[in-house]
Tab-separated table of C-alpha atoms in Angstrom:
chain	number	residue	atom	x	y	z
A	130	GLY	CA	0.000	0.000	0.000
A	131	ASP	CA	0.894	3.667	-0.117
A	132	SER	CA	3.387	4.939	2.416
A	133	VAL	CA	5.538	7.913	3.356
A	134	THR	CA	8.938	7.720	5.008
A	135	GLN	CA	10.652	10.659	6.684
A	136	MET	CA	14.096	11.006	8.123
A	137	GLU	CA	14.187	10.306	11.808
A	138	GLY	CA	14.529	13.102	14.263
A	139	PRO	CA	14.957	14.994	16.325
A	140	VAL	CA	16.885	17.434	14.188
A	141	THR	CA	18.703	20.082	16.199
A	142	LEU	CA	20.090	23.141	14.426
A	143	SER	CA	21.456	26.516	15.340
A	144	GLU	CA	19.589	29.606	14.204
A	145	GLU	CA	20.334	30.569	10.571
A	146	ALA	CA	21.470	27.045	9.687
A	147	PHE	CA	20.310	25.276	6.522
A	148	LEU	CA	17.532	22.727	6.956
A	149	THR	CA	16.771	19.596	5.000
A	150	ILE	CA	14.178	17.055	6.066
A	151	ASN	CA	14.056	14.062	3.760
A	152	CYS	CA	10.780	12.542	2.626
A	153	THR	CA	10.233	9.669	0.212
A	154	TYR	CA	7.000	8.025	-0.777
A	155	THR	CA	5.588	4.854	-2.277
A	156	ALA	CA	2.348	5.195	-4.200
A	157	THR	CA	0.578	4.089	-7.322
A	158	GLY	CA	-0.355	6.752	-9.816
A	159	TYR	CA	0.293	10.434	-9.241
A	160	PRO	CA	-0.357	11.549	-5.681
A	161	SER	CA	-0.397	15.100	-4.409
A	162	LEU	CA	2.276	15.803	-1.818
A	163	PHE	CA	2.107	18.001	1.253
A	164	TRP	CA	4.149	19.217	4.175
A	165	TYR	CA	2.248	19.960	7.366
A	166	VAL	CA	3.679	21.553	10.504
A	167	GLN	CA	2.539	21.044	14.088
A	168	TYR	CA	3.576	23.634	16.644
A	169	PRO	CA	3.449	22.627	20.319
A	170	GLY	CA	-0.124	22.269	21.555
A	171	GLU	CA	-1.630	22.997	18.166
A	172	GLY	CA	-3.124	21.095	15.248
A	173	LEU	CA	-1.631	20.420	11.868
A	174	GLN	CA	-1.175	23.388	9.555
A	175	LEU	CA	-0.509	23.143	5.856
A	176	LEU	CA	2.971	24.426	5.096
A	177	LEU	CA	3.172	23.772	1.356
A	178	LYS	CA	2.002	21.437	-1.364
A	179	ALA	CA	2.822	20.168	-4.853
A	180	THR	CA	0.359	18.386	-7.092
A	181	LYS	CA	2.448	17.132	-10.011
A	182	ALA	CA	5.977	16.144	-10.916
A	183	ASP	CA	8.574	18.951	-10.856
A	184	ASP	CA	6.197	21.323	-9.044
A	185	LYS	CA	7.859	23.319	-6.294
A	186	GLY	CA	5.813	24.239	-3.259
A	187	SER	CA	6.992	27.161	-1.133
A	188	ASN	CA	5.855	29.094	1.904
A	189	LYS	CA	7.500	31.086	4.713
A	190	GLY	CA	10.956	30.397	3.268
A	191	PHE	CA	10.390	26.638	3.091
A	192	GLU	CA	10.543	24.825	-0.238
A	193	ALA	CA	10.003	21.301	-1.523
A	194	THR	CA	10.126	19.921	-5.055
A	195	TYR	CA	8.053	16.965	-6.258
A	196	ARG	CA	10.607	14.535	-7.698
A	197	LYS	CA	8.857	11.645	-9.385
A	198	GLU	CA	12.061	9.971	-10.559
A	199	THR	CA	13.308	9.632	-6.980
A	200	THR	CA	9.821	9.554	-5.369
A	201	SER	CA	10.920	12.294	-3.009
A	202	PHE	CA	9.639	15.574	-1.584
A	203	HIS	CA	12.406	16.878	0.639
A	204	LEU	CA	11.747	19.984	2.727
A	205	GLU	CA	14.391	22.732	2.748
A	206	LYS	CA	14.905	26.137	4.288
A	207	GLY	CA	17.957	28.280	3.835
A	208	SER	CA	18.029	29.894	7.276
A	209	VAL	CA	15.970	28.526	10.153
A	210	GLN	CA	14.679	30.540	13.085
A	211	VAL	CA	13.869	29.552	16.647
A	212	SER	CA	10.195	29.991	15.761
A	213	ASP	CA	10.499	27.156	13.212
A	214	SER	CA	10.829	24.647	16.061
A	215	ALA	CA	7.968	22.207	15.506
A	216	VAL	CA	7.115	18.752	14.188
A	217	TYR	CA	7.041	18.473	10.398
A	218	PHE	CA	4.924	15.867	8.607
A	219	CYS	CA	5.212	14.813	4.993
A	220	ALA	CA	1.984	13.439	3.515
A	221	LEU	CA	0.441	12.234	0.285
A	222	ALA	CA	-3.081	12.129	-1.065
A	223	HIS	CA	-4.276	10.297	-4.100
A	224	GLY	CA	-5.666	11.505	-7.389
A	225	SER	CA	-9.142	12.348	-8.569
A	226	GLY	CA	-11.971	10.036	-7.655
A	227	ASN	CA	-10.381	9.199	-4.357
A	228	THR	CA	-11.572	10.466	-1.006
A	229	GLY	CA	-8.378	12.457	-0.634
A	230	LYS	CA	-7.347	10.814	2.633
A	231	LEU	CA	-3.889	11.806	3.756
A	232	ILE	CA	-1.170	9.264	4.441
A	233	PHE	CA	1.434	10.716	6.764
A	234	GLY	CA	5.047	10.045	7.485
A	235	GLN	CA	6.091	9.576	11.061
A	236	GLY	CA	6.972	13.229	11.601
A	237	THR	CA	10.317	14.894	12.207
A	238	THR	CA	10.895	17.080	15.236
A	239	LEU	CA	12.953	20.186	14.543
A	240	GLN	CA	14.542	22.099	17.386
A	241	VAL	CA	16.283	25.361	16.571
A	242	LYS	CA	18.589	26.835	19.197
A	243	PRO	CA	19.481	30.518	19.408
B	295	GLU	CA	-9.485	32.969	8.215
B	296	PRO	CA	-12.059	30.220	8.836
B	297	GLU	CA	-10.980	27.460	11.188
B	298	VAL	CA	-11.928	23.934	12.094
B	299	THR	CA	-12.861	23.863	15.768
B	300	GLN	CA	-12.875	20.817	18.027
B	301	THR	CA	-14.336	20.256	21.474
B	302	PRO	CA	-13.395	19.340	24.081
B	303	SER	CA	-9.656	19.943	23.973
B	304	HIS	CA	-9.131	17.181	26.530
B	305	GLN	CA	-11.441	14.335	27.478
B	306	VAL	CA	-10.796	11.898	30.304
B	307	THR	CA	-13.008	8.807	30.370
B	308	GLN	CA	-13.189	5.521	32.187
B	309	MET	CA	-12.563	2.404	30.131
B	310	GLY	CA	-15.783	0.979	28.773
B	311	GLN	CA	-17.566	4.321	28.605
B	312	GLU	CA	-18.787	6.009	25.439
B	313	VAL	CA	-17.276	9.284	24.246
B	314	ILE	CA	-18.346	11.755	21.598
B	315	LEU	CA	-15.777	14.055	20.052
B	316	ARG	CA	-17.141	17.118	18.335
B	317	CYS	CA	-15.942	19.139	15.384
B	318	VAL	CA	-17.225	22.140	13.469
B	319	PRO	CA	-15.701	22.030	9.980
B	320	ILE	CA	-15.201	25.045	7.742
B	321	SER	CA	-18.622	25.985	6.470
B	322	ASN	CA	-18.192	25.645	2.702
B	323	HIS	CA	-16.193	22.427	2.858
B	324	LEU	CA	-17.809	19.192	1.701
B	325	TYR	CA	-15.316	16.531	2.787
B	326	PHE	CA	-14.757	15.690	6.437
B	327	TYR	CA	-12.176	13.482	8.079
B	328	TRP	CA	-11.060	12.065	11.389
B	329	TYR	CA	-7.448	11.163	12.100
B	330	ARG	CA	-5.761	9.757	15.180
B	331	GLN	CA	-2.279	10.243	16.594
B	332	ILE	CA	-1.180	7.929	19.367
B	333	LEU	CA	1.553	9.536	21.457
B	334	GLY	CA	4.884	9.310	19.672
B	335	GLN	CA	3.426	7.705	16.555
B	336	LYS	CA	2.342	8.920	13.150
B	337	VAL	CA	-0.976	10.529	12.303
B	338	GLU	CA	-3.349	7.802	11.051
B	339	PHE	CA	-6.438	8.142	8.876
B	340	LEU	CA	-9.651	6.864	10.461
B	341	VAL	CA	-12.554	7.842	8.235
B	342	SER	CA	-13.723	10.203	5.515
B	343	PHE	CA	-17.279	11.476	5.138
B	344	TYR	CA	-19.006	13.049	2.167
B	345	ASN	CA	-22.616	13.646	1.216
B	346	ASN	CA	-23.818	12.350	4.564
B	347	GLU	CA	-22.141	9.003	4.329
B	348	ILE	CA	-18.794	7.358	4.964
B	349	SER	CA	-16.722	7.414	1.787
B	350	GLU	CA	-13.725	5.514	3.123
B	351	LYS	CA	-12.616	4.030	6.425
B	352	SER	CA	-9.434	2.439	7.682
B	353	GLU	CA	-8.957	-0.904	9.406
B	354	ILE	CA	-8.822	0.986	12.693
B	355	PHE	CA	-12.375	2.239	12.209
B	356	ASP	CA	-14.220	-0.848	13.393
B	357	ASP	CA	-17.714	-1.270	14.827
B	358	GLN	CA	-16.638	0.557	17.953
B	359	PHE	CA	-16.519	3.809	15.982
B	360	SER	CA	-19.206	5.837	14.253
B	361	VAL	CA	-19.478	9.276	12.691
B	362	GLU	CA	-22.387	11.582	12.204
B	363	ARG	CA	-23.229	15.024	10.863
B	364	PRO	CA	-26.386	15.613	12.834
B	365	ASP	CA	-27.243	19.187	11.966
B	366	GLY	CA	-25.301	20.361	8.930
B	367	SER	CA	-22.589	22.064	10.934
B	368	ASN	CA	-21.249	19.623	13.534
B	369	PHE	CA	-19.325	16.483	12.666
B	370	THR	CA	-18.958	13.962	15.478
B	371	LEU	CA	-16.909	10.877	16.197
B	372	LYS	CA	-18.423	8.434	18.678
B	373	ILE	CA	-16.375	5.720	20.338
B	374	ARG	CA	-18.444	3.068	22.105
B	375	SER	CA	-17.016	1.066	24.977
B	376	THR	CA	-13.621	2.759	25.001
B	377	LYS	CA	-10.422	0.793	25.507
B	378	LEU	CA	-7.080	1.854	26.935
B	379	GLU	CA	-5.547	1.769	23.465
B	380	ASP	CA	-8.022	4.404	22.280
B	381	SER	CA	-6.001	6.983	24.190
B	382	ALA	CA	-4.699	9.359	21.531
B	383	MET	CA	-5.044	12.786	19.990
B	384	TYR	CA	-7.977	12.868	17.592
B	385	PHE	CA	-7.925	15.401	14.768
B	386	CYS	CA	-10.847	16.511	12.674
B	387	ALA	CA	-10.185	17.921	9.196
B	388	SER	CA	-12.257	19.316	6.357
B	389	GLY	CA	-11.575	20.164	2.748
B	390	HIS	CA	-12.856	20.796	-0.737
B	391	ARG	CA	-13.304	18.085	-3.324
B	392	GLY	CA	-10.131	16.692	-4.827
B	393	SER	CA	-6.973	15.226	-3.407
B	394	ASN	CA	-4.902	18.209	-4.528
B	395	GLN	CA	-6.856	20.443	-2.179
B	396	PRO	CA	-5.321	20.714	1.272
B	397	GLN	CA	-7.227	19.632	4.338
B	398	HIS	CA	-7.655	22.043	7.223
B	399	PHE	CA	-7.167	20.567	10.666
B	400	GLY	CA	-8.533	21.403	14.076
B	401	ASP	CA	-6.311	21.605	17.149
B	402	GLY	CA	-7.369	18.130	18.222
B	403	THR	CA	-8.991	16.460	21.212
B	404	ARG	CA	-6.697	14.622	23.572
B	405	LEU	CA	-8.563	11.511	24.723
B	406	SER	CA	-7.284	9.797	27.853
B	407	ILE	CA	-8.804	6.449	28.824
B	408	LEU	CA	-8.293	5.400	32.419
């Protein structure tokens, strides 16, 4: 069945460091891909999305490119801030005709130190 | 910006009791979902709901669980005869048609079974 695999955390970085969180997926067809972020005590918020191969999603300085050839959707940010400390979830949803349920990776905790 | 709201934020229940978790989705959304996150584990899909019926459910969503949209605004998850392993964070989400449309999540209800 479909699945999403993320790099294990926690990831600890100093402020202004470069961030990469790896995400790979297994799916039939052409899923849409998402990154969600969960700040402490809050629900999941959409960070960015990409719906087809080679699309780049971006938001708040974060970027991820839909790579069909490597079945990957790695999250990057050039310069992290303390406020970026959160849990990041990679997820996929299937194409038209489906219910659109999300399949999540296990989440990666990011801690940014001043 | 419209939000998905969930109540209560924390529910403590004795094993064997029934619980109802409540959600108010975003008003113009047509697809509704429940997800579960056991502490330290990934977010798991439970059920999707569209046009007043279940459109998809996971293996987790057995006869112990039911969903309802009683009045056109609320969306509820009922768990009959709760078990210790039902302890988790339960997230409600809503969205537009199509898997490339992001789902909007509530802040979750933390369910603790004693």
